[in-house]
Short mmCIF file of C-alpha atoms in Angstrom, two decimals:
data_model
loop_
_atom_site.label_atom_id
_atom_site.label_comp_id
_atom_site.label_asym_id
_atom_site.label_seq_id
_atom_site.Cartn_x
_atom_site.Cartn_y
_atom_site.Cartn_z
CA MET A 1 -0.34 0.19 0.12
CA PRO A 2 1.25 3.42 -0.89
CA LYS A 3 2.30 5.67 2.20
CA LEU A 4 0.34 9.26 2.68
CA LYS A 5 3.43 10.99 2.51
CA THR A 6 4.03 8.73 -0.81
CA SER A 7 1.04 9.70 -2.11
CA ILE A 8 0.67 13.98 -1.23
CA SER A 9 4.49 13.70 -2.61
CA TRP A 10 3.08 12.89 -6.30
CA GLY A 11 0.08 14.93 -5.94
CA ILE A 12 2.26 17.80 -5.51
CA GLY A 13 4.89 16.82 -8.22
CA LEU A 14 2.16 16.17 -10.44
CA ASN A 15 0.57 19.45 -10.10
CA LEU A 16 3.92 21.60 -10.09
CA VAL A 17 4.14 19.98 -12.66
CA LYS A 18 0.94 21.17 -14.43
CA MET A 19 1.44 24.62 -13.21
CA LEU A 20 4.80 24.45 -15.28
CA ALA A 21 2.66 23.00 -18.27
CA ILE A 22 0.08 25.34 -17.64
CA TYR A 23 2.55 28.71 -17.72
CA LEU A 24 4.33 27.33 -21.30
CA VAL A 25 1.11 27.29 -23.19
CA MET A 26 -0.75 30.57 -21.86
CA VAL A 27 2.83 32.35 -23.22
CA LEU A 28 3.92 30.23 -26.16
CA LEU A 29 0.39 30.03 -27.34
CA PHE A 30 -1.91 32.86 -25.56
CA HIS A 31 0.73 35.16 -25.37
CA ARG A 32 0.42 35.83 -21.16
CA PRO A 33 3.47 35.48 -19.56
CA ASP A 34 1.15 37.87 -16.48
CA TYR A 35 -1.06 34.71 -16.80
CA PHE A 36 -0.75 33.70 -12.78
CA ILE A 37 -1.52 37.09 -11.90
CA HIS A 38 -4.64 38.15 -13.77
CA PHE A 39 -7.69 39.47 -12.25
CA HIS A 40 -11.02 38.55 -12.78
CA GLY A 41 -14.34 40.30 -11.93
CA ASP A 42 -14.09 39.49 -8.06
CA THR A 43 -10.31 39.33 -7.52
CA MET A 44 -10.39 42.64 -6.08
CA SER A 45 -13.21 42.39 -3.49
CA TYR A 46 -10.85 40.13 -1.50
CA PHE A 47 -7.82 41.81 -1.52
CA GLU A 48 -9.40 45.79 -1.33
CA PRO A 49 -10.03 45.43 2.27
CA ILE A 50 -6.45 44.18 2.93
CA ILE A 51 -4.56 47.23 0.74
CA HIS A 52 -7.08 49.67 3.03
CA LEU A 53 -5.47 47.49 6.08
CA LEU A 54 -2.03 47.86 4.91
CA GLU A 55 -2.43 51.68 3.67
CA GLN A 56 -4.67 53.23 6.69
CA GLY A 57 -4.76 50.65 9.40
CA SER A 58 -8.93 49.38 9.70
CA TYR A 59 -9.88 46.30 6.96
CA SER A 60 -12.70 48.26 4.55
CA PRO A 61 -15.22 47.88 2.79
CA ASP A 62 -16.07 44.47 4.41
CA TYR A 63 -17.93 42.65 2.56
CA ARG A 64 -15.62 39.53 2.07
CA MET A 65 -14.48 37.71 5.09
CA PRO A 66 -10.76 37.38 5.37
CA GLY A 67 -10.35 33.99 4.40
CA TYR A 68 -8.40 34.95 1.37
CA GLY A 69 -7.12 38.32 1.66
CA PHE A 70 -4.83 36.96 4.48
CA LEU A 71 -2.73 35.49 2.92
CA PHE A 72 -2.10 38.69 0.48
CA TYR A 73 -1.49 40.25 3.57
CA GLY A 74 1.21 37.73 4.52
CA PHE A 75 2.99 37.40 1.36
CA PHE A 76 2.78 41.47 0.89
CA LEU A 77 5.10 41.96 4.75
CA ILE A 78 7.30 39.42 3.27
CA SER A 79 8.04 40.95 -0.32
CA HIS A 80 6.72 44.00 -0.34
CA SER A 81 5.33 43.42 -3.94
CA ASN A 82 2.14 43.32 -4.90
CA GLU A 83 2.73 41.08 -7.71
CA ILE A 84 4.99 38.84 -5.66
CA SER A 85 2.23 37.92 -3.46
CA PHE A 86 -0.23 37.53 -5.96
CA PHE A 87 2.06 35.08 -7.28
CA LEU A 88 2.92 33.65 -4.20
CA ILE A 89 -0.64 33.16 -3.70
CA ILE A 90 -0.89 31.00 -6.64
CA LEU A 91 1.98 28.67 -6.06
CA LEU A 92 0.50 27.63 -2.82
CA GLN A 93 -2.58 27.06 -4.71
CA PHE A 94 -1.13 24.59 -6.63
CA ILE A 95 1.18 22.90 -3.78
CA LEU A 96 -2.03 22.93 -1.06
CA THR A 97 -3.89 21.36 -4.12
CA GLY A 98 -1.73 18.62 -5.12
CA ALA A 99 -1.52 17.52 -0.96
CA ALA A 100 -5.25 17.63 -1.69
CA TYR A 101 -4.93 15.33 -4.50
CA GLY A 102 -2.87 12.91 -2.62
CA LEU A 103 -4.82 12.64 0.15
CA LEU A 104 -7.64 11.64 -1.97
CA ALA A 105 -5.82 9.17 -4.07
CA GLN A 106 -5.37 7.79 -1.14
CA MET A 107 -8.77 7.11 0.39
CA VAL A 108 -8.95 5.71 -3.28
CA PHE A 109 -6.61 3.46 -2.80
CA GLU A 110 -7.31 2.11 0.78
CA LEU A 111 -11.13 1.73 -0.25
CA THR A 112 -10.89 0.34 -3.80
CA GLY A 113 -7.59 -1.90 -2.80
CA SER A 114 -6.55 -0.81 -6.20
CA ARG A 115 -3.43 0.93 -7.57
CA ILE A 116 -4.98 1.22 -11.19
CA LEU A 117 -7.73 3.23 -9.41
CA TYR A 118 -5.03 5.01 -7.65
CA ALA A 119 -3.09 6.17 -10.50
CA LEU A 120 -5.98 6.83 -12.46
CA SER A 121 -7.22 9.23 -9.60
CA PHE A 122 -4.31 11.32 -9.95
CA LEU A 123 -5.45 11.39 -13.90
CA LEU A 124 -8.99 12.84 -13.25
CA LEU A 125 -8.17 15.01 -10.92
CA GLU A 126 -5.24 16.66 -12.59
CA VAL A 127 -6.74 16.91 -16.11
CA ASN A 128 -10.22 18.08 -15.86
CA TYR A 129 -12.64 20.71 -16.56
CA TYR A 130 -11.55 22.45 -13.52
CA LEU A 131 -7.82 22.49 -14.25
CA LEU A 132 -7.29 26.10 -14.60
CA PHE A 133 -9.37 27.44 -11.02
CA ASP A 134 -5.76 26.62 -9.74
CA SER A 135 -4.63 29.51 -11.46
CA TYR A 136 -7.57 32.32 -10.58
CA LEU A 137 -6.95 34.43 -7.99
CA SER A 138 -10.27 33.27 -6.15
CA THR A 139 -11.29 31.32 -3.15
CA GLU A 140 -12.15 27.93 -5.47
CA SER A 141 -9.11 26.43 -4.85
CA ILE A 142 -8.16 26.67 -1.28
CA ALA A 143 -11.80 26.31 -0.65
CA THR A 144 -11.32 22.86 -2.80
CA SER A 145 -8.32 21.58 -0.82
CA LEU A 146 -10.37 22.19 2.61
CA LEU A 147 -13.21 20.21 1.91
CA ILE A 148 -10.71 17.10 0.87
CA LEU A 149 -8.81 17.88 3.90
CA ILE A 150 -11.83 17.63 5.99
CA SER A 151 -13.22 14.33 3.84
CA TYR A 152 -10.24 12.75 4.70
CA LEU A 153 -10.20 13.36 8.42
CA CYS A 154 -13.88 12.14 8.27
CA PHE A 155 -12.64 9.06 7.13
CA ARG A 156 -9.99 8.69 10.00
CA PRO A 157 -12.13 9.88 12.77
CA GLY A 158 -10.51 11.12 16.15
CA ARG A 159 -7.64 12.33 14.75
CA HIS A 160 -6.52 15.85 14.45
CA PRO A 161 -9.49 17.67 15.97
CA ILE A 162 -7.72 21.01 16.33
CA ILE A 163 -6.61 20.60 12.80
CA LEU A 164 -10.13 19.31 11.32
CA GLY A 165 -11.09 22.81 13.65
CA LEU A 166 -8.65 25.35 11.61
CA ALA A 167 -9.54 23.93 8.54
CA LEU A 168 -13.21 24.39 8.87
CA CYS A 169 -12.82 27.72 10.37
CA TRP A 170 -10.47 28.60 7.25
CA LEU A 171 -13.51 27.23 4.90
CA ILE A 172 -16.04 29.51 6.30
CA PHE A 173 -13.93 32.60 6.33
CA LEU A 174 -13.26 31.94 2.31
CA LYS A 175 -16.91 30.81 1.50
CA SER A 176 -19.51 32.03 4.38
CA ILE A 177 -22.02 29.45 2.39
CA PHE A 178 -20.13 27.07 4.49
CA CYS A 179 -21.35 28.03 7.71
CA LEU A 180 -23.59 25.63 8.62
CA LEU A 181 -21.70 22.69 7.05
CA PHE A 182 -20.58 22.03 10.89
CA ILE A 183 -24.79 20.40 11.29
CA PRO A 184 -23.65 17.67 8.76
CA LEU A 185 -20.45 17.01 10.09
CA GLY A 186 -21.21 17.02 13.88
CA VAL A 187 -23.73 14.61 12.90
CA TYR A 188 -22.02 12.10 11.09
CA LEU A 189 -18.79 12.85 14.07
CA TRP A 190 -21.36 11.82 16.97
CA GLN A 191 -22.48 8.79 15.00
CA LYS A 192 -18.57 7.93 15.50
CA LYS A 193 -18.70 7.77 19.25
CA LEU A 194 -16.07 9.73 20.15
CA PRO A 195 -14.84 11.46 23.46
CA LYS A 196 -15.81 14.53 24.59
CA ARG A 197 -12.25 15.94 24.69
CA PHE A 198 -12.24 15.76 20.71
CA PHE A 199 -15.07 17.86 19.92
CA LEU A 200 -13.53 20.86 22.54
CA LEU A 201 -11.15 20.63 20.51
CA LEU A 202 -12.49 20.95 17.27
CA LEU A 203 -14.53 23.86 18.57
CA LEU A 204 -11.48 25.41 19.73
CA PRO A 205 -10.33 27.28 16.78
CA LEU A 206 -13.81 28.16 16.28
CA VAL A 207 -14.41 29.90 19.36
CA LEU A 208 -11.38 31.75 19.23
CA ILE A 209 -11.34 33.24 15.53
CA GLU A 210 -14.86 32.88 14.65
CA GLY A 211 -15.16 35.05 18.29
CA SER A 212 -12.74 37.58 17.45
CA TRP A 213 -14.29 38.03 13.86
CA VAL A 214 -17.93 38.48 15.94
CA LEU A 215 -16.39 40.89 18.61
CA ARG A 216 -14.45 43.09 15.88
CA ASN A 217 -17.80 43.33 14.11
CA ALA A 218 -19.63 44.09 17.38
CA ILE A 219 -17.44 47.09 18.01
CA LYS A 220 -17.86 48.67 14.52
CA PHE A 221 -21.67 47.52 14.04
CA HIS A 222 -23.04 48.08 17.17
CA ALA A 223 -24.40 44.49 16.16
CA PHE A 224 -24.15 40.78 16.15
CA VAL A 225 -22.92 39.80 12.69
CA PRO A 226 -21.16 36.00 12.36
CA LEU A 227 -20.18 36.42 8.88
CA THR A 228 -20.77 40.04 6.84
CA TYR A 229 -23.24 42.62 7.42
CA GLN A 230 -24.62 41.98 3.98
CA THR A 231 -25.21 38.40 2.10
CA PHE A 232 -23.78 40.32 -1.84
CA TYR A 233 -21.92 43.61 -2.28
CA PRO A 234 -23.37 46.64 -2.85
CA GLU A 235 -24.31 46.93 -6.71
CA GLY A 236 -21.81 49.01 -9.11
CA LEU A 237 -18.36 47.50 -7.06
CA TYR A 238 -16.26 44.82 -9.10
CA GLY A 239 -17.84 44.85 -11.91
CA GLY A 240 -21.54 44.42 -10.87
CA ILE A 241 -24.29 46.55 -12.81
CA TYR A 242 -26.84 48.50 -10.44
CA GLY A 243 -30.14 47.19 -11.30
CA PHE A 244 -29.21 44.29 -12.13
CA GLN A 245 -29.60 42.45 -9.13
CA SER A 246 -33.60 43.24 -9.63
CA VAL A 247 -33.06 41.69 -12.65
CA GLN A 248 -31.67 38.67 -11.83
CA GLU A 249 -34.41 37.73 -9.80
CA ILE A 250 -37.08 37.49 -13.09
CA ILE A 251 -33.95 35.44 -14.57
CA ARG A 252 -33.70 33.15 -11.69
CA ALA A 253 -37.80 32.69 -11.60
CA TYR A 254 -37.93 31.34 -15.19
CA GLY A 255 -34.67 29.17 -14.10
CA GLY A 256 -32.21 31.15 -16.48
CA SER A 257 -28.76 31.79 -16.24
CA HIS A 258 -27.58 35.39 -14.17
CA GLN A 259 -24.08 34.72 -15.93
CA PHE A 260 -24.49 37.98 -17.91
CA TRP A 261 -21.07 37.66 -19.23
CA ARG A 262 -21.50 34.46 -21.22
CA MET A 263 -22.96 35.17 -24.38
CA ASP A 264 -24.89 31.85 -24.26
CA SER A 265 -26.86 33.22 -20.53
CA GLU A 266 -30.02 34.09 -20.51
CA ALA A 267 -28.89 37.37 -18.37
CA ALA A 268 -26.83 38.82 -21.85
CA TRP A 269 -30.21 39.63 -23.60
CA TYR A 270 -30.93 42.38 -21.01
CA PHE A 271 -27.50 44.13 -21.91
CA SER A 272 -28.04 43.23 -25.15
CA GLY A 273 -24.84 41.36 -24.89
CA GLY A 274 -22.33 44.39 -24.08
CA PHE A 275 -21.20 43.10 -21.01
CA ALA A 276 -19.26 40.48 -23.48
CA GLU A 277 -15.65 41.54 -23.76
CA PRO A 278 -14.32 41.94 -27.41
CA VAL A 279 -11.92 40.00 -28.84
CA PHE A 280 -8.67 41.86 -29.55
CA ILE A 281 -6.98 40.64 -32.92
CA ARG A 282 -4.04 43.01 -33.94
CA GLY A 283 -4.93 45.16 -31.34
CA ILE A 284 -8.54 45.76 -32.85
CA PRO A 285 -11.61 45.35 -30.83
CA TYR A 286 -14.26 43.25 -32.06
CA PRO A 287 -17.58 42.03 -30.66
CA ASN A 288 -17.35 38.29 -30.55
CA PHE A 289 -20.98 38.07 -30.66
CA LYS A 290 -23.88 38.78 -32.98
CA GLU A 291 -27.54 40.33 -31.38
CA SER A 292 -29.12 37.10 -33.16
CA GLN A 293 -27.32 34.31 -31.05
CA LEU A 294 -28.71 35.78 -27.68
CA ILE A 295 -31.07 34.07 -26.07
CA GLN A 296 -34.17 35.75 -26.31
CA PRO A 297 -36.92 35.30 -23.14
CA SER A 298 -39.64 32.27 -24.21
CA PRO A 299 -43.16 33.13 -24.14
CA ASP A 300 -42.95 30.37 -21.91
CA PHE A 301 -42.37 32.50 -19.13
CA PHE A 302 -44.70 35.54 -20.19
CA THR A 303 -47.65 35.99 -17.54
CA SER A 304 -50.33 38.35 -17.66
CA GLN A 305 -48.37 41.57 -15.71
CA MET A 306 -45.10 40.32 -18.18
CA ASN A 307 -44.45 40.02 -22.16
CA LEU A 308 -42.09 40.70 -24.42
CA ASP A 309 -42.31 44.63 -24.64
CA SER A 310 -42.33 44.88 -20.95
CA LEU A 311 -39.32 42.97 -20.83
CA HIS A 312 -38.06 44.85 -23.60
CA ASN A 313 -38.89 48.37 -21.94
CA LEU A 314 -36.60 46.64 -18.69
CA LYS A 315 -33.85 45.73 -21.11
CA ARG A 316 -33.51 49.60 -22.49
CA ALA A 317 -33.41 50.67 -19.04
CA LEU A 318 -30.45 48.26 -17.88
CA THR A 319 -28.27 48.95 -21.34
CA SER A 320 -29.23 52.54 -20.71
CA VAL A 321 -27.67 51.62 -16.97
CA TYR A 322 -24.73 49.85 -18.23
CA LEU A 323 -23.73 52.58 -20.97
CA THR A 324 -24.16 54.99 -18.35
CA THR A 325 -21.90 52.92 -16.25
CA VAL A 326 -18.94 52.23 -18.94
CA THR A 327 -18.80 56.25 -19.89
CA ILE A 328 -19.44 58.26 -16.48
CA LYS A 329 -16.31 59.24 -14.97
CA ASN A 330 -17.34 59.46 -11.37
CA PRO A 331 -19.31 55.75 -10.60
CA GLN A 332 -20.56 57.53 -7.93
CA ASN A 333 -22.77 59.37 -9.73
CA ILE A 334 -24.11 56.69 -11.40
CA PRO A 335 -27.55 56.29 -9.00
CA ILE A 336 -27.92 60.10 -9.79
CA GLU A 337 -27.70 59.96 -13.51
CA CYS A 338 -29.93 57.49 -13.93
CA LYS A 339 -32.34 57.51 -10.90
CA ASP A 340 -35.77 57.13 -13.66
CA GLU A 341 -33.88 53.79 -15.39
CA LEU A 342 -33.05 52.97 -11.54
CA ALA A 343 -35.91 53.49 -10.19
CA TYR A 344 -38.39 51.46 -13.21
CA ILE A 345 -36.47 48.46 -12.78
CA ARG A 346 -36.56 48.58 -9.12
CA SER A 347 -40.29 48.49 -9.32
CA ARG A 348 -41.32 46.64 -12.30
CA SER A 349 -38.59 43.30 -11.15
CA PRO A 350 -40.68 42.24 -7.77
CA GLN A 351 -44.06 42.46 -9.90
CA TYR A 352 -42.78 40.17 -12.76
CA VAL A 353 -41.07 37.71 -10.48
CA ALA A 354 -44.57 37.48 -8.42
CA SER A 355 -46.48 37.31 -11.33
CA ILE A 356 -44.45 34.31 -12.51
CA GLN A 357 -44.98 32.44 -9.18
CA LYS A 358 -48.38 32.92 -8.32
CA GLU A 359 -49.85 31.89 -12.50
CA LYS A 360 -46.66 29.57 -13.45
CA PRO A 361 -45.95 28.04 -10.10
CA PHE A 362 -44.61 24.15 -11.76
CA LEU A 363 -42.19 27.08 -14.10
CA PHE A 364 -40.86 28.63 -10.81
CA TYR A 365 -41.04 25.84 -7.98
CA VAL A 366 -39.90 22.90 -10.27
CA GLU A 367 -38.57 23.71 -13.97
CA ALA A 368 -36.29 26.38 -13.06
CA ASN A 369 -34.70 24.34 -10.31
CA VAL A 370 -34.21 21.73 -12.91
CA SER A 371 -32.62 24.02 -15.33
CA ARG A 372 -30.23 25.10 -13.08
CA ILE A 373 -29.39 21.72 -12.24
CA LYS A 374 -29.43 21.11 -16.33
CA ASN A 375 -27.17 24.10 -16.60
CA THR A 376 -24.68 23.34 -13.77
CA PHE A 377 -23.91 20.18 -14.69
CA PHE A 378 -23.97 19.94 -18.74
CA THR A 379 -22.22 23.43 -19.06
CA THR A 380 -19.57 23.43 -21.83
CA TYR A 381 -18.76 27.70 -21.63
CA PHE A 382 -15.72 27.19 -19.85
CA PHE A 383 -13.10 25.99 -22.61
CA ASP A 384 -15.48 25.94 -25.40
CA ASN A 385 -14.97 30.17 -24.85
CA VAL A 386 -11.33 29.21 -26.06
CA PHE A 387 -12.92 28.86 -29.39
CA ARG A 388 -14.57 31.87 -29.66
CA ASN A 389 -12.01 34.41 -30.29
CA PRO A 390 -10.98 34.10 -33.72
CA ALA A 391 -7.13 34.83 -33.24
CA ILE A 392 -6.62 31.26 -32.19
CA ASP A 393 -7.05 30.34 -35.83
CA ALA A 394 -3.71 32.34 -36.71
CA ARG A 395 -1.95 30.47 -34.16
CA LEU A 396 -2.57 27.04 -34.05
CA ASN A 397 -2.63 24.32 -37.00
CA PRO A 398 -5.03 22.40 -37.81
CA PHE A 399 -3.56 19.40 -36.54
CA LEU A 400 -3.18 21.11 -32.92
CA ILE A 401 -7.45 22.88 -32.96
CA THR A 402 -8.74 19.43 -33.74
CA SER A 403 -6.33 17.85 -31.01
CA LEU A 404 -7.27 20.62 -28.27
CA GLN A 405 -11.79 20.48 -29.78
CA ALA A 406 -10.89 16.75 -28.93
CA PHE A 407 -9.07 17.58 -25.37
CA ILE A 408 -12.30 19.99 -24.36
CA TYR A 409 -14.89 17.21 -25.53
CA LEU A 410 -13.26 14.69 -23.44
CA ILE A 411 -13.40 17.06 -20.34
CA ASN A 412 -16.62 18.07 -20.57
CA GLY A 413 -18.10 14.30 -20.68
CA MET A 414 -15.87 13.73 -17.74
CA MET A 415 -17.67 16.79 -16.19
CA TRP A 416 -21.51 14.83 -17.30
CA PHE A 417 -20.58 11.78 -16.27
CA PHE A 418 -18.94 12.08 -12.90
CA SER A 419 -21.47 15.15 -11.98
CA SER A 420 -24.19 13.02 -13.27
CA PHE A 421 -23.62 9.63 -11.19
CA ALA A 422 -22.30 11.35 -7.70
CA LEU A 423 -25.80 13.04 -7.80
CA LEU A 424 -27.50 9.52 -8.14
CA LEU A 425 -24.98 8.44 -5.31
CA THR A 426 -25.72 11.37 -3.18
CA LEU A 427 -29.42 10.10 -3.33
CA TYR A 428 -28.76 6.62 -2.48
CA PHE A 429 -25.73 7.25 0.52
CA GLY A 430 -27.38 10.84 2.05
CA LEU A 431 -30.36 8.30 2.98
CA CYS A 432 -27.58 6.42 5.29
CA TRP A 433 -28.48 8.46 8.64
CA LYS A 434 -27.39 5.13 11.06
CA ASP A 435 -23.47 4.47 11.52
CA PRO A 436 -22.18 6.77 8.55
CA ASN A 437 -19.50 6.25 6.31
CA LEU A 438 -17.38 7.94 3.99
CA LEU A 439 -19.64 7.66 1.28
CA THR A 440 -22.49 9.14 3.34
CA TRP A 441 -20.48 12.06 4.15
CA CYS A 442 -19.43 13.02 0.46
CA ALA A 443 -23.19 12.58 -0.42
CA TRP A 444 -24.16 14.79 2.59
CA LEU A 445 -21.41 17.38 1.60
CA ASN A 446 -22.86 16.84 -1.88
CA ALA A 447 -26.07 17.26 -1.13
CA TYR A 448 -25.01 20.56 1.39
CA VAL A 449 -23.74 22.53 -1.64
CA LEU A 450 -25.81 21.89 -4.05
CA PHE A 451 -28.87 22.41 -2.37
CA LEU A 452 -27.91 25.91 -1.16
CA TYR A 453 -26.48 27.60 -4.06
CA LEU A 454 -28.96 25.51 -6.69
CA PHE A 455 -32.17 26.03 -4.28
CA VAL A 456 -31.64 28.91 -1.74
CA PHE A 457 -29.30 31.61 -3.64
CA LYS A 458 -30.33 30.01 -7.20
CA GLN A 459 -26.62 30.45 -8.67
CA ALA A 460 -26.06 27.77 -11.41
CA GLU A 461 -22.60 29.38 -11.80
CA GLU A 462 -20.40 25.88 -12.38
CA ARG A 463 -17.49 27.77 -10.79
CA TYR A 464 -18.97 27.47 -7.41
CA PHE A 465 -18.83 23.56 -7.80
CA CYS A 466 -15.38 22.84 -8.33
CA VAL A 467 -14.84 22.35 -5.06
CA LEU A 468 -17.11 19.48 -5.60
CA TYR A 469 -15.36 17.79 -8.56
CA PRO A 470 -12.73 15.69 -6.83
CA ILE A 471 -15.45 14.16 -4.15
CA TRP A 472 -17.42 13.42 -7.25
CA ILE A 473 -14.45 11.74 -8.54
CA LEU A 474 -14.11 10.33 -5.32
CA ILE A 475 -17.41 8.30 -4.67
CA SER A 476 -17.59 7.45 -8.32
CA LEU A 477 -14.91 5.65 -8.87
CA THR A 478 -15.23 3.85 -4.99
CA VAL A 479 -18.60 2.98 -5.72
CA LEU A 480 -17.86 2.23 -10.13
CA HIS A 481 -14.87 -0.50 -8.19
CA ARG A 482 -17.59 -1.96 -5.64
CA LEU A 483 -20.29 -2.68 -8.82
CA LEU A 484 -17.40 -4.37 -10.98
CA SER A 485 -16.37 -6.76 -8.02
CA TYR A 486 -19.81 -7.46 -7.85
CA LEU A 487 -20.55 -8.41 -11.54
CA LYS A 488 -17.08 -9.84 -11.49
CA ARG A 489 -18.16 -12.38 -8.70
CA LYS A 490 -22.02 -13.17 -9.89
CA TRP A 491 -20.03 -14.06 -13.14
CA ASN A 492 -17.33 -16.39 -11.79
#
C-alpha cells in the first residue's frame, strides 16, 4: 500500500508540473506571461480590504471575510510587492491542491485496494474541467483543498481535531456559505462515538477565531454579525451593474442563467450582449457575439403582467444603466444619472417575479430548479469559450485545433459523467443516517453545496461547484469498483 507521504509528494509534484505546463501554454500560444497574476471580476473584492488595512490601518470595505485576503497580507509583509504576493498565492494554491489530491488518491486506494484506480485518480484530478482554477486569484482552489482535507479527516475520525477545526474555520472565512457545514459534520462525527475531548478541541479554533471576528464586528457595527454585514456586496462594485440584482431575480424565477458576461446565458440579452469582453485581433477590438445569438425570453415565461414588450422596456432601462456605467467618469454618480431607469427596474422586477410565482407555480418551483441543475452539470462554457476567439486560428495549425477540441470534448464528457453519477449516488448514500461512512459524508457534502447554491441562493454558476469535483471522483471510483467486483463475482 502506498504511504500517505508518498501520495502527497506525488500529488504536489504532478500539480507543479501542471503549473509549468499551463504557464508554457499561456505564454507560447496565448502570449500571456502575466497569466498567474491576472484578475477576474471578483479578485479585488478579496484584496481591497487588505490593501486598505495595510495603508490606513482598518479592514474596509468588509463585504468579504478575510479568509483569502490574509494570504496577500502575509506575503506582502514578506515581499513588499503586489505582483510577487499574487504569484505566491497562486504557487501556494498549486501546492495545497497537489497535497489534497494526494489525500484523495490515498482514500481511493484504501477504499478499493486498486493501484490502477489509485493512479487513475491522479490523472482524473489533474486533467479535468476545472484544471485552470488553481491559476485564478479566487477562493475556489483553496476551498477545494480544505474540503478534501476535511473529508480525509472524516475518513480517519478521531484524529487531529484541532486541524479539522482550523480547516473548517478557514473554509468558512473563505466561503461563508459553509457556515452551516458543522451540522452534517457534527452529525457524522457524533455517530463515531468520539470522546468529548475531541469535540472540545475541534471547537477551540472556531470559538477563538470566529469569536474574534464577531467581537470585531460588534465593535464596528454595534450588532451581532457572525459572517458579513450583508449577503452580497452593493451594486456597482467589482463589475456589478446597478439594477441587475433586481433583473437577476426575474431570470432566476424562470430558471435562466444570471451570468451576464456569457453570451449563452439568458442574462446577456438584457444588456444586448454589451457586457461581453471584445476579442482583440492585432490590437483591434471586435464583438465576440451577434445579436441573433443572444437567448431571448421564451413566451412560456410570460404572464398577464409580463410579456416581451415589458421585458424590452426593462432591457432598454438596464442597457442604458450599463452604457452610463462604462462612460461615466465618476461611478458614484450613476444612481443620480440613472435615477429614473433604476426606479423603473426596481419597481417592475418584483412584480414580474411575483406574477411568475403566482401564475406559473410549476415553472417557478420545479422547472426553474431542474434548469439550474442542467445548466450546472451539463455546461460546456469554460473551455468552449476558447474557440470564440478567432485569433486562435492564426496561432494553431489544424492538427492542434482538432486535438484541443477533442481534449475539450473529453473533459466536458468527464464533467457530465461524474456530476450525474455522483448526484445519483448522493440520493442513495445520503439516506444512510445510521453508522455513516465516508461515502455517506460525501453524499451529505454534495447535497449541502447543491441545495444551498441551486435552491436557496439559485446560483447556477459552474465555478461554485469546482469544490465538489474531487468528491465526485472519489465517490464515483469507489462505487464503480464495488459494482465491477460484484459483477465479477456474479459471473464467476
